Amino acid sequence: MRNTLTLRTSALALAVVGTLFVGQAAASGFQLREQSVKNLGKSSAGSMVGKDAAVVSLNPAAMVNLDKNTFQSDLTMIDLNAKFTGGGSILGNPGAPLSGGNGGDPGDPTLVPNMAAVFPMHGGLEGLTLGVAVGAPFGLATDYDKNWVGRYRALKSDVKTVDLTLSAALKLSDGVSIGAGVIYERATVTLSKAIDFGTAICAGSGNPMNCFNPAYPFKPQTMDGGFTVKGSNNAVGYVVGVQLAPTDKLAIGFSYRSEINHQLSGTLDFEGVPALLGADPRFKDGDGGARLVTPSVATVSIKYGFTDNFRVLADFQRTGWSSLQDVTIKRTSGTVVGSEPFQWGNSNFMSLGAEYDISPAFTLRGGIGSDKTPTNDQHRTPRLPDNDRTLYSIGASWNVSDNLSLDAGYQHITIKSPTVNLPVDVATGNTSTLAGKFSGYANLVGVSMQYRF
């Protein structure tokens, strides 16, 4: 039963590492850039130099652009559409194919809310601006049909991060400001997958060929069970930024968001364990944990006004996904359960956008972006079938009055078709292959309200 033991001890490792791949995310990896509907409408170009309360968490130095108390609320609907074509086999034997369908569409429409408020100080504190924001910088979910062909790799994946950011900006001189913020981040995770107990039993019988013996009573895919992992953690990070505006036409912004290290703790619940294994303590529900790192993000933005009512904007962003090379899983006793590699690399994002003021009341904007994936063909999983993305965006603002403005934005994302080619690896509990190709795209629609007083 050595292989059965390996399956049990690596189950938590697979579950927690899976949280790093979940995503109905609107950016590469599991990153979200939906803090601002204005930014959505221009593919995030100029995000670090905006006159927008969302800069509380993006670039605190840009809060000096707001000269009134400002409250902002943004709501974005993300709809990922994906389809899998492919299959797999038991223990690498092409004569024993996996049963099941294509999983359906794993991405349901998901709402992402963000809120921010900015408060310029006066009197003896003139030049100081304070801000607070609540938002979701990473996360979202995928959910496949229960009996799909890749059920042993992924069923439901749900990871959410919610940030509370408290920021301050200081205007050093005309056109020069600095800012910093503290980020308090809550991460919660739920993950499930199926377990092929039939294969685990026959493979652990001492003769793996029992899996292909019609007379053997325990057969692959006839004794499916599953598990669900839940975990959570709170951790602290920071964001710092600078804004330079040497002329009325030109503004340059830079910000750096730190990594945030989470020590997830939670529970692993098994279901459908066969009676043969029911008394085995290795398959009992239990506790465990792992280290989850949300990556650093460095961004440079440029805005240039060619005329009083026409502006061109650009962004370059580098996300430090290379911090996620592997995840080491430990029991609550401190015993190391296993280490799961995924070998992500740093990723780059670039965008170009423009804004045109039709009148003092109405502004149109648009943009295009290129978002490189941190994943690779060797380690990509169906939890996030991610690949390079291209973004196309349009948006508009309506200044209803001096105090109230409304924004709307739409973004279409094309995704280069990613492939998965996952081999049998009994050491990590995977007793079947999975190979195939995903096709997909995403649509985002957002609305926002900003009130100044």
Coordinates of C-alpha atoms in Angstrom, one line a residue:
M1 CA 0.0 0.0 0.0
R2 CA 3.0 2.3 -0.4
N3 CA 1.4 4.2 -3.3
T4 CA -1.7 4.6 -1.3
L5 CA 0.3 6.2 1.5
T6 CA 1.9 8.5 -1.1
L7 CA -1.5 9.5 -2.4
R8 CA -2.7 10.4 1.1
T9 CA 0.3 12.4 2.2
S10 CA 0.5 14.4 -1.0
A11 CA -3.3 15.2 -1.2
L12 CA -3.0 18.3 1.0
A13 CA 0.1 19.4 -0.9
L14 CA -1.9 19.2 -4.2
A15 CA -4.8 21.0 -2.7
V16 CA -3.0 23.9 -1.3
V17 CA -0.7 24.3 -4.3
G18 CA -3.8 24.4 -6.4
T19 CA -4.8 27.7 -4.8
L20 CA -1.9 29.2 -6.7
F21 CA -3.5 28.3 -10.0
V22 CA -7.1 29.1 -9.5
G23 CA -8.5 31.9 -11.5
Q24 CA -11.3 33.4 -13.4
A25 CA -8.7 36.2 -13.2
A26 CA -8.7 39.1 -15.6
A27 CA -5.0 39.2 -15.7
S28 CA -2.2 36.7 -16.1
G29 CA -1.7 34.3 -13.2
F30 CA -4.4 35.0 -10.7
Q31 CA -3.9 38.7 -10.6
L32 CA -6.8 41.2 -10.8
R33 CA -6.5 44.8 -12.1
E34 CA -10.1 45.8 -11.6
Q35 CA -9.5 48.4 -8.8
S36 CA -10.8 51.1 -11.2
V37 CA -13.4 51.2 -14.0
K38 CA -11.6 54.2 -15.5
N39 CA -8.5 52.0 -15.8
L40 CA -10.6 49.2 -17.2
G41 CA -11.7 51.4 -20.0
K42 CA -8.1 52.1 -21.1
S43 CA -6.5 48.7 -20.4
S44 CA -4.9 50.1 -17.2
A45 CA -2.8 52.6 -19.2
G46 CA -1.8 55.5 -16.9
S47 CA -3.0 53.7 -13.8
M48 CA -0.3 55.2 -11.5
V49 CA -1.0 58.9 -12.4
G50 CA -4.8 58.9 -12.4
K51 CA -7.2 61.4 -10.9
D52 CA -9.0 58.5 -9.3
A53 CA -9.4 57.3 -5.7
A54 CA -8.2 53.9 -6.7
V55 CA -4.6 55.2 -6.5
V56 CA -4.9 54.7 -2.7
S57 CA -3.8 51.1 -3.3
L58 CA -2.1 51.5 -6.8
N59 CA 0.2 54.5 -6.2
P60 CA -0.4 56.4 -3.0
A61 CA 1.7 59.3 -4.3
A62 CA -1.0 60.1 -6.9
M63 CA -3.6 60.9 -4.2
V64 CA -2.4 64.5 -4.4
N65 CA -4.2 64.7 -7.7
L66 CA -7.5 64.9 -5.8
D67 CA -8.1 68.2 -4.1
K68 CA -11.4 67.3 -2.5
N69 CA -12.6 64.5 -0.2
T70 CA -13.5 61.8 -2.6
F71 CA -15.4 58.5 -2.2
Q72 CA -15.3 56.0 -5.0
S73 CA -17.1 52.7 -5.6
D74 CA -16.3 50.3 -8.5
L75 CA -18.0 47.1 -9.5
T76 CA -16.7 44.9 -12.3
M77 CA -18.3 41.7 -13.8
I78 CA -15.7 39.2 -15.0
D79 CA -16.9 36.4 -17.3
L80 CA -14.4 33.8 -18.4
N81 CA -15.3 31.4 -21.1
A82 CA -13.2 28.3 -21.6
K83 CA -13.5 24.9 -23.3
F84 CA -11.3 21.9 -23.0
T85 CA -10.5 19.3 -25.7
G86 CA -8.5 16.3 -24.8
G87 CA -8.3 13.3 -22.5
G88 CA -6.1 11.1 -20.4
S89 CA -5.2 7.5 -19.4
I90 CA -4.7 5.4 -16.3
L91 CA -1.1 5.0 -15.2
G92 CA 0.1 6.1 -18.6
N93 CA -1.7 3.2 -20.4
P94 CA -3.3 4.6 -23.6
G95 CA -5.5 1.5 -23.6
A96 CA -7.2 2.6 -20.3
P97 CA -8.6 6.1 -21.2
L98 CA -10.2 8.4 -18.6
S99 CA -13.9 8.6 -18.8
G100 CA -15.8 11.9 -18.6
G101 CA -16.7 15.0 -20.6
N102 CA -14.9 18.3 -21.3
G103 CA -15.9 19.9 -18.0
G104 CA -18.2 22.4 -19.3
D105 CA -17.5 26.1 -18.9
P106 CA -15.5 26.5 -15.7
G107 CA -15.9 30.2 -15.3
D108 CA -19.2 31.7 -14.1
P109 CA -19.7 35.4 -14.2
T110 CA -18.2 36.9 -11.0
L111 CA -18.6 40.4 -9.5
V112 CA -15.4 42.1 -8.2
P113 CA -16.1 45.2 -5.9
N114 CA -13.6 47.8 -4.9
M115 CA -14.0 50.9 -2.8
A116 CA -11.7 53.8 -1.9
A117 CA -11.7 57.2 -0.2
V118 CA -9.2 60.1 -0.3
F119 CA -9.0 62.9 2.2
P120 CA -6.7 65.9 1.5
M121 CA -5.6 67.6 4.7
H122 CA -5.7 71.4 5.3
G123 CA -4.3 74.0 7.6
G124 CA -1.1 73.0 9.3
L125 CA -1.2 69.6 7.4
E126 CA -1.5 71.2 4.0
G127 CA 0.2 68.9 1.4
L128 CA -0.7 65.7 3.2
T129 CA -3.3 63.4 1.8
L130 CA -4.7 60.3 3.5
G131 CA -6.6 57.4 1.9
V132 CA -8.3 54.1 2.6
A133 CA -9.2 51.3 0.1
V134 CA -10.8 47.9 0.2
G135 CA -10.4 45.6 -2.8
A136 CA -9.5 42.3 -4.3
P137 CA -6.1 42.2 -6.0
F138 CA -5.8 38.5 -6.6
G139 CA -8.2 35.5 -6.9
L140 CA -11.5 34.3 -8.3
A141 CA -12.5 30.8 -9.2
T142 CA -13.0 27.9 -11.6
D143 CA -15.6 25.1 -11.3
Y144 CA -15.7 22.1 -13.6
D145 CA -18.4 19.5 -14.0
K146 CA -18.2 16.8 -11.4
N147 CA -17.5 13.9 -13.8
W148 CA -15.3 15.6 -16.3
V149 CA -12.2 13.9 -17.7
G150 CA -9.8 16.1 -15.6
R151 CA -11.6 15.6 -12.3
Y152 CA -8.5 14.0 -10.7
R153 CA -6.6 17.2 -11.3
A154 CA -9.3 19.8 -10.5
L155 CA -13.0 20.3 -9.7
K156 CA -13.7 23.5 -7.8
S157 CA -11.0 26.1 -7.1
D158 CA -11.9 29.3 -5.2
V159 CA -9.3 31.7 -3.8
K160 CA -10.1 35.2 -2.6
T161 CA -7.8 37.9 -1.3
V162 CA -9.3 41.0 0.3
D163 CA -7.0 44.0 1.0
L164 CA -7.5 46.9 3.4
T165 CA -5.0 49.5 2.4
L166 CA -4.3 52.6 4.5
S167 CA -2.1 55.2 2.6
A168 CA -0.6 58.6 3.0
A169 CA 0.8 61.0 0.3
L170 CA 3.0 64.0 0.7
K171 CA 3.4 66.8 -1.8
L172 CA 7.1 67.8 -1.7
S173 CA 6.8 70.6 -4.3
D174 CA 4.9 71.5 -7.4
G175 CA 4.9 68.3 -9.5
V176 CA 6.6 66.1 -7.0
S177 CA 4.9 63.8 -4.5
I178 CA 5.7 60.6 -2.6
G179 CA 3.3 58.1 -0.9
A180 CA 3.2 54.9 1.1
G181 CA 0.6 52.5 2.4
V182 CA 0.2 49.5 4.6
I183 CA -1.8 46.5 3.3
Y184 CA -3.7 44.1 5.5
E185 CA -4.6 41.1 3.4
R186 CA -7.1 38.3 4.1
A187 CA -6.7 35.2 2.0
T188 CA -9.3 32.4 2.0
V189 CA -9.1 29.2 -0.1
T190 CA -11.5 26.4 -1.0
L191 CA -10.3 23.6 -3.4
S192 CA -11.7 20.3 -4.4
K193 CA -10.7 17.4 -6.7
A194 CA -11.7 13.8 -7.2
I195 CA -9.6 10.8 -6.0
D196 CA -9.4 7.6 -7.9
F197 CA -9.4 5.2 -5.0
G198 CA -9.8 2.2 -7.3
T199 CA -6.5 3.0 -9.0
A200 CA -4.9 3.8 -5.6
I201 CA -5.9 0.3 -4.3
C202 CA -4.8 -1.7 -7.3
A203 CA -1.6 0.3 -7.7
G204 CA -0.8 -0.2 -4.1
S205 CA -1.5 -3.9 -4.1
G206 CA 2.2 -4.8 -5.0
N207 CA 1.4 -5.4 -8.6
P208 CA 0.3 -2.3 -10.5
M209 CA -0.8 -4.5 -13.5
N210 CA -3.8 -5.5 -11.3
C211 CA -5.3 -2.2 -12.5
F212 CA -5.7 -3.8 -15.9
N213 CA -6.7 -7.3 -14.8
P214 CA -10.5 -7.8 -15.4
A215 CA -10.7 -10.3 -12.6
Y216 CA -9.3 -7.9 -10.0
P217 CA -12.1 -6.5 -7.8
F218 CA -10.8 -3.0 -7.5
K219 CA -10.6 -1.2 -10.8
P220 CA -9.7 2.3 -11.9
Q221 CA -12.5 4.9 -12.1
T222 CA -15.0 2.7 -10.3
M223 CA -14.4 3.9 -6.7
D224 CA -14.1 7.6 -7.1
G225 CA -14.0 9.7 -3.9
G226 CA -12.8 13.2 -3.3
F227 CA -11.6 15.8 -0.9
T228 CA -12.1 19.5 -0.1
V229 CA -9.5 21.8 1.3
K230 CA -10.3 25.0 3.1
G231 CA -7.7 27.4 4.5
S232 CA -7.2 31.0 5.4
N233 CA -4.7 33.5 6.7
N234 CA -4.1 37.2 7.4
A235 CA -0.9 38.9 6.5
V236 CA 0.6 42.4 6.1
G237 CA 2.5 44.1 3.2
Y238 CA 3.1 47.5 1.8
V239 CA 2.9 49.8 -1.2
V240 CA 5.1 52.8 -2.0
G241 CA 5.1 55.3 -4.9
V242 CA 6.4 58.4 -6.5
Q243 CA 4.7 60.9 -8.9
L244 CA 6.6 63.4 -11.0
A245 CA 4.7 66.1 -13.1
P246 CA 7.4 68.4 -14.5
T247 CA 4.9 70.2 -16.7
D248 CA 1.1 70.5 -16.9
K249 CA 1.2 68.1 -19.9
L250 CA 3.5 65.3 -18.5
A251 CA 3.1 63.0 -15.5
I252 CA 5.2 60.0 -14.6
G253 CA 4.3 57.6 -11.8
F254 CA 6.0 54.6 -10.2
S255 CA 4.8 52.2 -7.6
Y256 CA 6.0 49.0 -5.9
R257 CA 3.7 46.6 -4.1
S258 CA 5.5 44.1 -1.8
E259 CA 5.1 40.4 -1.7
I260 CA 2.7 39.2 1.0
N261 CA 3.5 35.9 2.7
H262 CA 0.6 33.8 3.9
Q263 CA 0.9 30.8 6.2
L264 CA -2.3 29.1 5.3
S265 CA -3.9 26.9 7.9
G266 CA -7.1 24.8 7.3
T267 CA -8.7 21.4 7.0
L268 CA -8.8 18.6 4.6
D269 CA -12.0 16.6 4.3
F270 CA -12.2 13.3 2.5
E271 CA -15.4 11.8 1.1
G272 CA -16.2 8.5 -0.5
V273 CA -13.4 6.6 1.1
P274 CA -13.9 2.9 0.4
A275 CA -14.6 0.6 3.3
L276 CA -11.2 -1.2 2.7
L277 CA -9.5 2.1 3.6
G278 CA -12.0 3.5 6.0
A279 CA -10.0 2.5 9.1
D280 CA -6.7 3.8 7.7
P281 CA -5.7 6.9 9.6
R282 CA -3.9 8.2 6.5
F283 CA -7.3 8.9 5.0
K284 CA -8.9 10.6 7.9
D285 CA -9.8 14.2 7.8
G286 CA -7.1 16.4 9.3
D287 CA -5.4 19.7 9.6
G288 CA -2.5 21.1 7.6
G289 CA -0.9 24.3 6.2
A290 CA 1.3 25.8 3.5
R291 CA 3.0 29.0 2.5
L292 CA 1.2 31.1 -0.1
V293 CA 2.9 34.2 -1.5
T294 CA 1.1 36.9 -3.4
P295 CA 3.7 38.4 -5.7
S296 CA 5.4 41.8 -5.8
V297 CA 4.2 44.2 -8.5
A298 CA 6.3 47.1 -9.9
T299 CA 4.5 49.6 -12.3
V300 CA 5.6 52.6 -14.3
S301 CA 3.0 54.9 -15.9
I302 CA 3.2 57.9 -18.2
K303 CA 0.6 60.4 -19.2
Y304 CA 1.1 63.1 -21.8
G305 CA -1.5 65.7 -22.8
F306 CA -1.1 66.7 -26.5
T307 CA -3.9 69.2 -26.1
D308 CA -6.1 70.3 -23.2
N309 CA -8.7 67.6 -24.1
F310 CA -6.6 64.8 -25.5
R311 CA -4.2 62.6 -23.5
V312 CA -2.1 59.5 -24.3
L313 CA -1.2 57.1 -21.5
A314 CA 1.0 54.0 -21.1
D315 CA 1.8 51.4 -18.5
F316 CA 4.6 48.9 -17.9
Q317 CA 4.1 46.4 -15.1
R318 CA 6.3 43.5 -13.9
T319 CA 4.8 41.0 -11.5
G320 CA 7.2 38.9 -9.4
W321 CA 5.6 35.5 -9.9
S322 CA 9.1 33.9 -9.7
S323 CA 8.6 33.9 -5.9
L324 CA 6.2 31.0 -6.5
Q325 CA 8.7 28.2 -7.4
D326 CA 7.3 25.5 -5.1
V327 CA 5.0 25.1 -2.0
T328 CA 6.1 23.0 0.9
I329 CA 3.2 21.5 2.9
K330 CA 3.4 20.7 6.6
R331 CA 1.1 19.0 9.0
T332 CA 0.2 21.0 12.2
S333 CA 2.8 18.9 14.0
G334 CA 5.5 20.4 11.7
T335 CA 6.1 17.3 9.7
V336 CA 6.8 18.0 6.1
V337 CA 4.2 16.3 3.9
G338 CA 5.7 17.2 0.5
S339 CA 6.8 19.9 -1.9
E340 CA 5.0 20.7 -5.1
P341 CA 6.9 22.5 -7.9
F342 CA 5.1 24.8 -10.4
Q343 CA 8.0 27.0 -11.7
W344 CA 6.3 30.2 -12.5
G345 CA 8.3 33.0 -14.0
N346 CA 8.1 36.8 -13.7
S347 CA 5.6 38.3 -16.1
N348 CA 5.3 41.6 -18.0
F349 CA 2.3 43.7 -18.8
M350 CA 2.2 46.6 -21.2
S351 CA -0.6 48.9 -22.3
L352 CA -1.3 52.0 -24.3
G353 CA -4.4 54.1 -24.0
A354 CA -6.0 57.5 -24.8
E355 CA -8.6 59.8 -23.4
Y356 CA -10.6 62.5 -25.2
D357 CA -12.8 65.1 -23.5
I358 CA -15.8 65.7 -25.7
S359 CA -16.9 68.4 -23.4
P360 CA -16.4 69.2 -19.7
A361 CA -19.1 66.7 -18.9
F362 CA -18.1 63.7 -21.1
T363 CA -14.9 61.8 -21.7
L364 CA -14.2 58.9 -24.0
R365 CA -11.3 56.5 -23.5
G366 CA -9.8 53.3 -25.0
G367 CA -6.8 51.1 -24.8
I368 CA -5.0 47.9 -25.8
G369 CA -2.7 45.8 -23.6
S370 CA -0.4 42.8 -23.8
D371 CA -0.2 40.5 -20.8
K372 CA 2.4 37.7 -20.7
T373 CA 1.7 34.6 -18.7
P374 CA 3.9 33.3 -15.8
T375 CA 2.9 29.7 -16.6
N376 CA 4.8 27.3 -18.8
D377 CA 3.8 24.3 -21.0
Q378 CA 5.5 21.8 -18.7
H379 CA 3.8 22.7 -15.5
R380 CA 0.4 24.3 -16.6
T381 CA -2.7 22.8 -14.9
P382 CA -6.4 23.0 -15.6
R383 CA -6.9 25.0 -12.4
L384 CA -5.8 28.0 -14.4
P385 CA -5.4 27.2 -18.1
D386 CA -3.6 30.5 -18.5
N387 CA -1.5 31.8 -21.5
D388 CA -0.5 35.1 -23.0
R389 CA -3.4 37.6 -23.3
T390 CA -4.3 40.6 -25.4
L391 CA -6.7 43.3 -24.0
Y392 CA -9.1 45.6 -25.9
S393 CA -10.9 48.3 -23.9
I394 CA -13.3 51.2 -24.3
G395 CA -14.9 53.4 -21.6
A396 CA -16.5 56.7 -20.8
S397 CA -17.0 59.2 -18.0
W398 CA -20.0 61.5 -17.3
N399 CA -19.4 64.4 -14.9
V400 CA -23.0 64.7 -13.7
S401 CA -22.0 67.7 -11.5
D402 CA -19.0 69.2 -9.8
N403 CA -19.5 66.6 -7.0
L404 CA -20.7 63.5 -8.9
S405 CA -19.2 61.5 -11.8
L406 CA -20.2 58.1 -13.3
D407 CA -17.9 55.8 -15.3
A408 CA -18.4 52.7 -17.4
G409 CA -15.9 50.4 -19.1
Y410 CA -15.8 47.3 -21.2
Q411 CA -12.9 45.0 -21.9
H412 CA -12.5 42.0 -24.2
I413 CA -9.6 39.6 -23.5
T414 CA -8.3 37.1 -26.0
I415 CA -6.2 34.2 -24.6
K416 CA -3.6 32.3 -26.7
S417 CA -4.8 28.7 -26.6
P418 CA -3.0 27.0 -23.7
T419 CA -2.1 23.3 -23.6
V420 CA -1.8 20.9 -20.6
N421 CA 0.4 17.8 -20.8
L422 CA 0.5 16.2 -17.3
P423 CA 2.1 12.8 -16.8
V424 CA 1.5 10.2 -14.2
D425 CA 3.3 11.1 -11.0
V426 CA 2.5 8.7 -8.1
A427 CA 4.8 10.6 -5.8
T428 CA 2.3 13.5 -6.0
G429 CA -0.8 11.4 -6.0
N430 CA -1.5 11.7 -9.7
T431 CA -2.2 8.2 -11.1
S432 CA -3.4 9.3 -14.5
T433 CA -2.3 11.5 -17.4
L434 CA -4.1 14.5 -18.7
A435 CA -3.4 16.1 -22.1
G436 CA -5.3 18.5 -24.2
K437 CA -5.9 22.1 -25.2
F438 CA -8.1 24.9 -23.9
S439 CA -9.7 27.7 -25.9
G440 CA -11.2 30.7 -24.2
Y441 CA -11.7 34.4 -23.8
A442 CA -13.0 36.8 -21.2
N443 CA -15.4 39.8 -21.1
L444 CA -15.4 42.4 -18.4
V445 CA -18.0 45.1 -17.8
G446 CA -17.7 47.7 -15.0
V447 CA -19.5 50.7 -13.6
S448 CA -18.2 53.2 -11.1
M449 CA -19.4 56.2 -9.0
Q450 CA -17.1 58.9 -7.6
Y451 CA -18.5 61.5 -5.2
R452 CA -16.5 64.6 -4.2
F453 CA -17.3 66.8 -1.2

